[in-house]
Amino acid sequence: VALPAGVLTQEVNRVLEDPAIEIVVELVGGTTVAKEFILRALRAGKAVVTANKALLAKFGGELFAAAEKGGADLYYEASVGGGIPIIKALREGLAANRFHAIIGILNGTCNYILTRMEQEGAPFAEVLKAAQAAGYAEANPALDVDGIDTAHKATILASLAFGEWFRLEQMHVEGIREVALQDIQYAATLGYRIKLLAIIREAGGQVQLRVHPALIPARSLLGTVDGVFNAVLVNGEPVGTTLYYGRGAGRDATASAVVADILDVGRNLAGGSRRRIPAFRHHRAFQDVLPASEIRSRYYLRFQVQDRPGVLALIAGVFGQHSISIASVTQKEAAAPSVPIVILTHEAREADMQAALAELRGFEEVTEKPVLLRIEELP
Amino acid sequence: VALPAGVLTQEVNRVLEDPAIEIVVELVGGTTVAKEFILRALRAGKAVVTANKALLAKFGGELFAAAEKGGADLYYEASVGGGIPIIKALREGLAANRFHAIIGILNGTCNYILTRMEQEGAPFAEVLKAAQAAGYAEANPALDVDGIDTAHKATILASLAFGEWFRLEQMHVEGIREVALQDIQYAATLGYRIKLLAIIREAGGQVQLRVHPALIPARSLLGTVDGVFNAVLVNGEPVGTTLYYGRGAGRDATASAVVADILDVGRNLAGGSRRRIPAFRHHRAFQDVLPASEIRSRYYLRFQVQDRPGVLALIAGVFGQHSISIASVTQKEAAAPSVPIVILTHEAREADMQAALAELRGFEEVTEKPVLLRIEELP
């Protein structure tokens, strides 16, 4: 594409103050100048296309209000799932549905690290280092590996699904730094894979909002998603379970989503149908956000225990007192003084599980902090 | 929903001739009265929403011309992939892309039958009978098991991707009646699963349009799609590989897609932006349809041969003369006078493969018609 002279500029005011410019695409990132640029554009009635998930997650309410006041479009397909048209699917393709569950692998860096840990039998720190060298992880990986980026995206998906712009603080967020190679390997022998999931569920009017590593069946579609790819499972009524998969980041995937948004906005401008789809529509389809302590789930637990009689009985006894029922136990013969025991439980309440683990940590038979991972049942 | 008296009618003219009715939803099916109803509605300027893949595949050109002339919308999300918003993804979400490959499991009945054959170790005829009893297959299953329904849907996807309304006769179509349990089992031991695929590919301006059973890796996403579910893999530039999964049929999934279309049409009517997205846009992004004989593919072959020295050398020799290179051979010890040999080849030209097989059938050492299945490389 040959651009006429003078079209490219580094002076943002030449864009924001030019009445002939109708669409502003923000790919600056961050939550400071990007926010200012978007607000100024919307107030001037310009349509905005953005990929800025952090900004939307933090200041969505403010941006949507400005878009409404300015009578302007605000599109953000590239903010979640890279090139996967998941925002369009939720807002348009599945518009007839009530959503029950959205479960997503939304961060390519984390999925790449977990995939390589399994494939190479290498620990987290080593794989992270290699990922940084290869450009798949940032020098400061906190946003990715601590689950924050996933939580930003989950906030957007949950908000679209349930009609209330959620705050990041309403999410229960855990990252993947604590995921041990040992647990990836135990999970594999049990038919599971460990993925960092965004889990958004609704049942009985109560919404669950959480981001954490979880075991899912290796033979499930989500369990088959490897490397930097993203996937989003959406369960709705009447459509049932659907799934959307693609590259979650990178300039090509992002470009695909950004250009699709520009075309949508362009059609709106050309057809005189601005704000055909509002940037966000409040329609609160739930009552409460369920506290993390009340969430019910199956659990994977790994205890490091003294190799002597009665230890399993001790654990089972404490579990029983806390209404936790054991589904399976794996304990291998070992020559060491301390051995691992892997336990899968039936569904239990998070608060009960945490209380049981706190109690068990008081026993000298349990030699290390127990490992807790949740097993996510996929709809 | 409580409808006012007189709203429900069985007299189609009361709908088609009422100027107050702006949207007509056709869920009659078939290609006779459905065609007439849709044409009359479009000519009267009414928007039409339909799920009728057979009608679109056969008379798409005529219907689109009528929609254009009538200035009317024609939406058909439910015609492919049930509740999966794949038409919207191709036309809107991925609008920035050039498409290189679309590979889909588009018929739930066939996928259900193949899945059950593998899971139960039962032959085609037995599983078909059970599927008919359970309501998963029609009394006359030809449309499904002979690949016609998949071909109808593939015609629609290919046309949207490449901007030319293709005719069914341009497709190479094979169904699943010939898929033997034995081959499903051999494929499984080799790490593959057999699926009925719609394969739409473009390379060097030439388009491939085919529907046939094919081996795909068991650990791929498409290979994980079981039962009545559908999935469509879309490879485009710049987005790369994306995939869309969901229930391919049934009233709930269809309702989800039909209502989404009604909402889209409703927004167009309310916003004064009729035909915001044309029913079909001609933009021919290819030169030719590649004849089936010119398609290059890897092959799975099963020969039933006399158990005596030199037979493998005979087959390998004929293959060599036809530029076909063998990748792997599986022959188990057997006490029978005739034994199966399973051969996977490297990429070869279909015409060469057919010539080699014709030649081999002339030898008395080859006791039965060889089984040929293609191995599809997924992007």
PDB file of C-alpha atoms in Angstrom, chain A residues 144-303:
ATOM      1  CA  ASP A 144       1.141 -13.466  31.941  1.00  0.00           C
ATOM      2  CA  VAL A 145       2.299 -16.124  34.416  1.00  0.00           C
ATOM      3  CA  ASP A 146       0.471 -14.650  37.403  1.00  0.00           C
ATOM      4  CA  GLY A 147      -2.823 -14.893  35.519  1.00  0.00           C
ATOM      5  CA  ILE A 148      -3.496 -11.131  35.308  1.00  0.00           C
ATOM      6  CA  ASP A 149      -3.721 -11.022  31.505  1.00  0.00           C
ATOM      7  CA  THR A 150      -6.098 -13.988  31.553  1.00  0.00           C
ATOM      8  CA  ALA A 151      -8.158 -12.209  34.218  1.00  0.00           C
ATOM      9  CA  HIS A 152      -8.373  -9.042  32.080  1.00  0.00           C
ATOM     10  CA  LYS A 153      -9.763 -11.089  29.205  1.00  0.00           C
ATOM     11  CA  ALA A 154     -12.048 -13.103  31.477  1.00  0.00           C
ATOM     12  CA  THR A 155     -13.484  -9.830  32.826  1.00  0.00           C
ATOM     13  CA  ILE A 156     -14.461  -8.832  29.294  1.00  0.00           C
ATOM     14  CA  LEU A 157     -16.018 -12.210  28.428  1.00  0.00           C
ATOM     15  CA  ALA A 158     -17.886 -12.459  31.730  1.00  0.00           C
ATOM     16  CA  SER A 159     -19.200  -8.929  31.359  1.00  0.00           C
ATOM     17  CA  LEU A 160     -20.521  -9.592  27.857  1.00  0.00           C
ATOM     18  CA  ALA A 161     -22.083 -12.875  28.971  1.00  0.00           C
ATOM     19  CA  PHE A 162     -23.765 -11.583  32.112  1.00  0.00           C
ATOM     20  CA  GLY A 163     -24.437  -7.932  31.344  1.00  0.00           C
ATOM     21  CA  GLU A 164     -22.565  -6.298  34.221  1.00  0.00           C
ATOM     22  CA  TRP A 165     -19.118  -4.780  33.805  1.00  0.00           C
ATOM     23  CA  PHE A 166     -17.118  -6.764  36.359  1.00  0.00           C
ATOM     24  CA  ARG A 167     -14.064  -5.503  38.196  1.00  0.00           C
ATOM     25  CA  LEU A 168     -10.783  -7.404  38.248  1.00  0.00           C
ATOM     26  CA  GLU A 169     -11.018  -7.563  42.045  1.00  0.00           C
ATOM     27  CA  GLN A 170     -14.115  -9.741  41.733  1.00  0.00           C
ATOM     28  CA  MET A 171     -12.000 -12.492  40.130  1.00  0.00           C
ATOM     29  CA  HIS A 172     -10.209 -15.192  42.061  1.00  0.00           C
ATOM     30  CA  VAL A 173      -6.822 -15.254  40.293  1.00  0.00           C
ATOM     31  CA  GLU A 174      -3.958 -17.747  40.572  1.00  0.00           C
ATOM     32  CA  GLY A 175      -1.109 -18.070  38.064  1.00  0.00           C
ATOM     33  CA  ILE A 176       1.122 -20.938  36.991  1.00  0.00           C
ATOM     34  CA  ARG A 177       4.370 -20.244  38.904  1.00  0.00           C
ATOM     35  CA  GLU A 178       3.510 -22.935  41.448  1.00  0.00           C
ATOM     36  CA  VAL A 179       2.658 -25.622  38.867  1.00  0.00           C
ATOM     37  CA  ALA A 180       5.250 -28.359  39.420  1.00  0.00           C
ATOM     38  CA  LEU A 181       6.479 -30.665  36.678  1.00  0.00           C
ATOM     39  CA  GLN A 182       5.689 -33.552  38.989  1.00  0.00           C
ATOM     40  CA  ASP A 183       2.001 -32.623  39.009  1.00  0.00           C
ATOM     41  CA  ILE A 184       1.868 -32.277  35.228  1.00  0.00           C
ATOM     42  CA  GLN A 185       3.270 -35.794  35.022  1.00  0.00           C
ATOM     43  CA  TYR A 186       0.937 -37.274  37.650  1.00  0.00           C
ATOM     44  CA  ALA A 187      -1.994 -35.596  35.910  1.00  0.00           C
ATOM     45  CA  ALA A 188      -0.929 -37.144  32.605  1.00  0.00           C
ATOM     46  CA  THR A 189      -0.848 -40.668  34.061  1.00  0.00           C
ATOM     47  CA  LEU A 190      -4.366 -40.037  35.401  1.00  0.00           C
ATOM     48  CA  GLY A 191      -5.605 -38.934  31.937  1.00  0.00           C
ATOM     49  CA  TYR A 192      -5.546 -35.188  32.590  1.00  0.00           C
ATOM     50  CA  ARG A 193      -3.607 -32.153  31.433  1.00  0.00           C
ATOM     51  CA  ILE A 194      -3.015 -28.987  33.442  1.00  0.00           C
ATOM     52  CA  LYS A 195      -4.071 -25.727  31.773  1.00  0.00           C
ATOM     53  CA  LEU A 196      -4.409 -22.175  33.031  1.00  0.00           C
ATOM     54  CA  LEU A 197      -8.138 -21.588  32.668  1.00  0.00           C
ATOM     55  CA  ALA A 198     -10.463 -18.642  32.855  1.00  0.00           C
ATOM     56  CA  ILE A 199     -13.608 -20.103  34.386  1.00  0.00           C
ATOM     57  CA  ILE A 200     -16.833 -18.153  34.172  1.00  0.00           C
ATOM     58  CA  ARG A 201     -19.915 -20.015  35.273  1.00  0.00           C
ATOM     59  CA  GLU A 202     -23.461 -19.227  36.244  1.00  0.00           C
ATOM     60  CA  ALA A 203     -25.760 -21.460  38.237  1.00  0.00           C
ATOM     61  CA  GLY A 204     -28.848 -20.478  40.187  1.00  0.00           C
ATOM     62  CA  GLY A 205     -28.191 -16.797  39.529  1.00  0.00           C
ATOM     63  CA  GLN A 206     -24.718 -16.949  41.053  1.00  0.00           C
ATOM     64  CA  VAL A 207     -21.685 -16.249  38.922  1.00  0.00           C
ATOM     65  CA  GLN A 208     -18.237 -17.761  39.431  1.00  0.00           C
ATOM     66  CA  LEU A 209     -15.293 -15.724  38.192  1.00  0.00           C
ATOM     67  CA  ARG A 210     -11.919 -17.398  38.509  1.00  0.00           C
ATOM     68  CA  VAL A 211      -8.555 -17.871  36.855  1.00  0.00           C
ATOM     69  CA  HIS A 212      -6.367 -20.732  37.980  1.00  0.00           C
ATOM     70  CA  PRO A 213      -4.513 -23.802  36.712  1.00  0.00           C
ATOM     71  CA  ALA A 214      -6.827 -26.814  36.538  1.00  0.00           C
ATOM     72  CA  LEU A 215      -6.852 -30.430  35.458  1.00  0.00           C
ATOM     73  CA  ILE A 216      -9.002 -31.169  32.404  1.00  0.00           C
ATOM     74  CA  PRO A 217      -9.343 -34.459  30.495  1.00  0.00           C
ATOM     75  CA  ALA A 218      -6.421 -34.958  28.098  1.00  0.00           C
ATOM     76  CA  ARG A 219      -8.839 -36.173  25.407  1.00  0.00           C
ATOM     77  CA  SER A 220     -11.126 -33.133  25.596  1.00  0.00           C
ATOM     78  CA  LEU A 221     -10.922 -30.394  22.983  1.00  0.00           C
ATOM     79  CA  LEU A 222      -9.556 -27.872  25.481  1.00  0.00           C
ATOM     80  CA  GLY A 223      -7.076 -30.503  26.655  1.00  0.00           C
ATOM     81  CA  THR A 224      -5.810 -30.779  23.071  1.00  0.00           C
ATOM     82  CA  VAL A 225      -4.992 -27.052  22.778  1.00  0.00           C
ATOM     83  CA  ASP A 226      -1.197 -26.797  22.724  1.00  0.00           C
ATOM     84  CA  GLY A 227       1.486 -24.126  22.549  1.00  0.00           C
ATOM     85  CA  VAL A 228       0.597 -20.473  22.039  1.00  0.00           C
ATOM     86  CA  PHE A 229      -2.956 -21.231  20.888  1.00  0.00           C
ATOM     87  CA  ASN A 230      -6.055 -20.030  22.712  1.00  0.00           C
ATOM     88  CA  ALA A 231      -9.488 -21.609  22.885  1.00  0.00           C
ATOM     89  CA  VAL A 232     -12.782 -20.597  24.429  1.00  0.00           C
ATOM     90  CA  LEU A 233     -15.522 -23.059  25.290  1.00  0.00           C
ATOM     91  CA  VAL A 234     -18.940 -21.415  25.477  1.00  0.00           C
ATOM     92  CA  ASN A 235     -21.934 -23.266  26.871  1.00  0.00           C
ATOM     93  CA  GLY A 236     -25.243 -21.573  26.303  1.00  0.00           C
ATOM     94  CA  GLU A 237     -28.930 -22.262  26.095  1.00  0.00           C
ATOM     95  CA  PRO A 238     -30.207 -23.282  23.573  1.00  0.00           C
ATOM     96  CA  VAL A 239     -26.985 -23.760  21.592  1.00  0.00           C
ATOM     97  CA  GLY A 240     -25.287 -26.165  24.011  1.00  0.00           C
ATOM     98  CA  THR A 241     -21.507 -26.395  23.990  1.00  0.00           C
ATOM     99  CA  THR A 242     -19.504 -24.571  21.324  1.00  0.00           C
ATOM    100  CA  LEU A 243     -15.771 -23.911  21.099  1.00  0.00           C
ATOM    101  CA  TYR A 244     -13.579 -21.330  19.344  1.00  0.00           C
ATOM    102  CA  TYR A 245      -9.863 -21.860  18.733  1.00  0.00           C
ATOM    103  CA  GLY A 246      -7.015 -19.889  17.221  1.00  0.00           C
ATOM    104  CA  ARG A 247      -3.817 -17.972  17.758  1.00  0.00           C
ATOM    105  CA  GLY A 248      -4.253 -15.817  20.843  1.00  0.00           C
ATOM    106  CA  ALA A 249      -1.661 -13.164  20.158  1.00  0.00           C
ATOM    107  CA  GLY A 250       0.859 -11.887  17.639  1.00  0.00           C
ATOM    108  CA  ARG A 251       0.577  -9.124  15.087  1.00  0.00           C
ATOM    109  CA  ASP A 252      -1.075 -11.251  12.361  1.00  0.00           C
ATOM    110  CA  ALA A 253      -3.885 -12.565  14.528  1.00  0.00           C
ATOM    111  CA  THR A 254      -4.403  -9.144  16.076  1.00  0.00           C
ATOM    112  CA  ALA A 255      -4.459  -7.527  12.630  1.00  0.00           C
ATOM    113  CA  SER A 256      -7.181  -9.951  11.526  1.00  0.00           C
ATOM    114  CA  ALA A 257      -9.409  -8.908  14.434  1.00  0.00           C
ATOM    115  CA  VAL A 258      -8.629  -5.194  14.194  1.00  0.00           C
ATOM    116  CA  VAL A 259      -9.381  -5.036  10.463  1.00  0.00           C
ATOM    117  CA  ALA A 260     -12.634  -6.958  10.972  1.00  0.00           C
ATOM    118  CA  ASP A 261     -13.643  -4.333  13.548  1.00  0.00           C
ATOM    119  CA  ILE A 262     -12.693  -1.513  11.172  1.00  0.00           C
ATOM    120  CA  LEU A 263     -14.876  -3.102   8.483  1.00  0.00           C
ATOM    121  CA  ASP A 264     -17.775  -3.375  10.924  1.00  0.00           C
ATOM    122  CA  VAL A 265     -17.379   0.231  11.982  1.00  0.00           C
ATOM    123  CA  GLY A 266     -17.008   1.267   8.340  1.00  0.00           C
ATOM    124  CA  ARG A 267     -20.266  -0.490   7.471  1.00  0.00           C
ATOM    125  CA  ASN A 268     -21.941   1.294  10.356  1.00  0.00           C
ATOM    126  CA  LEU A 269     -20.660   4.677   9.158  1.00  0.00           C
ATOM    127  CA  ALA A 270     -21.503   3.995   5.504  1.00  0.00           C
ATOM    128  CA  GLY A 271     -24.975   2.659   6.335  1.00  0.00           C
ATOM    129  CA  GLY A 272     -25.821   5.379   8.829  1.00  0.00           C
ATOM    130  CA  SER A 273     -26.150   2.790  11.588  1.00  0.00           C
ATOM    131  CA  ARG A 274     -23.631   3.951  14.186  1.00  0.00           C
ATOM    132  CA  ARG A 275     -23.849   2.077  17.472  1.00  0.00           C
ATOM    133  CA  ARG A 276     -25.728  -0.718  15.703  1.00  0.00           C
ATOM    134  CA  ILE A 277     -24.296  -2.920  18.456  1.00  0.00           C
ATOM    135  CA  PRO A 278     -23.671  -0.886  21.597  1.00  0.00           C
ATOM    136  CA  ALA A 279     -20.137  -1.157  23.012  1.00  0.00           C
ATOM    137  CA  PHE A 280     -21.673  -2.738  26.107  1.00  0.00           C
ATOM    138  CA  ARG A 281     -25.244  -3.423  27.058  1.00  0.00           C
ATOM    139  CA  HIS A 282     -26.210  -3.681  30.724  1.00  0.00           C
ATOM    140  CA  HIS A 283     -28.665  -6.553  31.217  1.00  0.00           C
ATOM    141  CA  ARG A 284     -27.653  -8.195  34.514  1.00  0.00           C
ATOM    142  CA  ALA A 285     -28.469 -11.887  34.005  1.00  0.00           C
ATOM    143  CA  PHE A 286     -27.348 -12.983  37.477  1.00  0.00           C
ATOM    144  CA  GLN A 287     -27.657 -12.021  41.131  1.00  0.00           C
ATOM    145  CA  ASP A 288     -24.307 -12.441  42.863  1.00  0.00           C
ATOM    146  CA  VAL A 289     -20.672 -13.283  42.396  1.00  0.00           C
ATOM    147  CA  LEU A 290     -20.092 -16.457  44.393  1.00  0.00           C
ATOM    148  CA  PRO A 291     -17.207 -16.064  46.881  1.00  0.00           C
ATOM    149  CA  ALA A 292     -14.244 -18.291  45.975  1.00  0.00           C
ATOM    150  CA  SER A 293     -14.618 -20.094  49.304  1.00  0.00           C
ATOM    151  CA  GLU A 294     -18.091 -21.305  48.273  1.00  0.00           C
ATOM    152  CA  ILE A 295     -17.082 -22.772  44.934  1.00  0.00           C
ATOM    153  CA  ARG A 296     -17.539 -26.519  44.613  1.00  0.00           C
ATOM    154  CA  SER A 297     -15.064 -28.513  42.584  1.00  0.00           C
ATOM    155  CA  ARG A 298     -13.249 -31.804  42.385  1.00  0.00           C
ATOM    156  CA  TYR A 299      -9.649 -31.620  43.606  1.00  0.00           C
ATOM    157  CA  TYR A 300      -6.235 -33.042  42.813  1.00  0.00           C
ATOM    158  CA  LEU A 301      -4.017 -33.104  45.898  1.00  0.00           C
ATOM    159  CA  ARG A 302      -0.442 -34.158  46.324  1.00  0.00           C
ATOM    160  CA  PHE A 303       0.897 -34.752  49.812  1.00  0.00           C
TER     161      PHE A 303
END
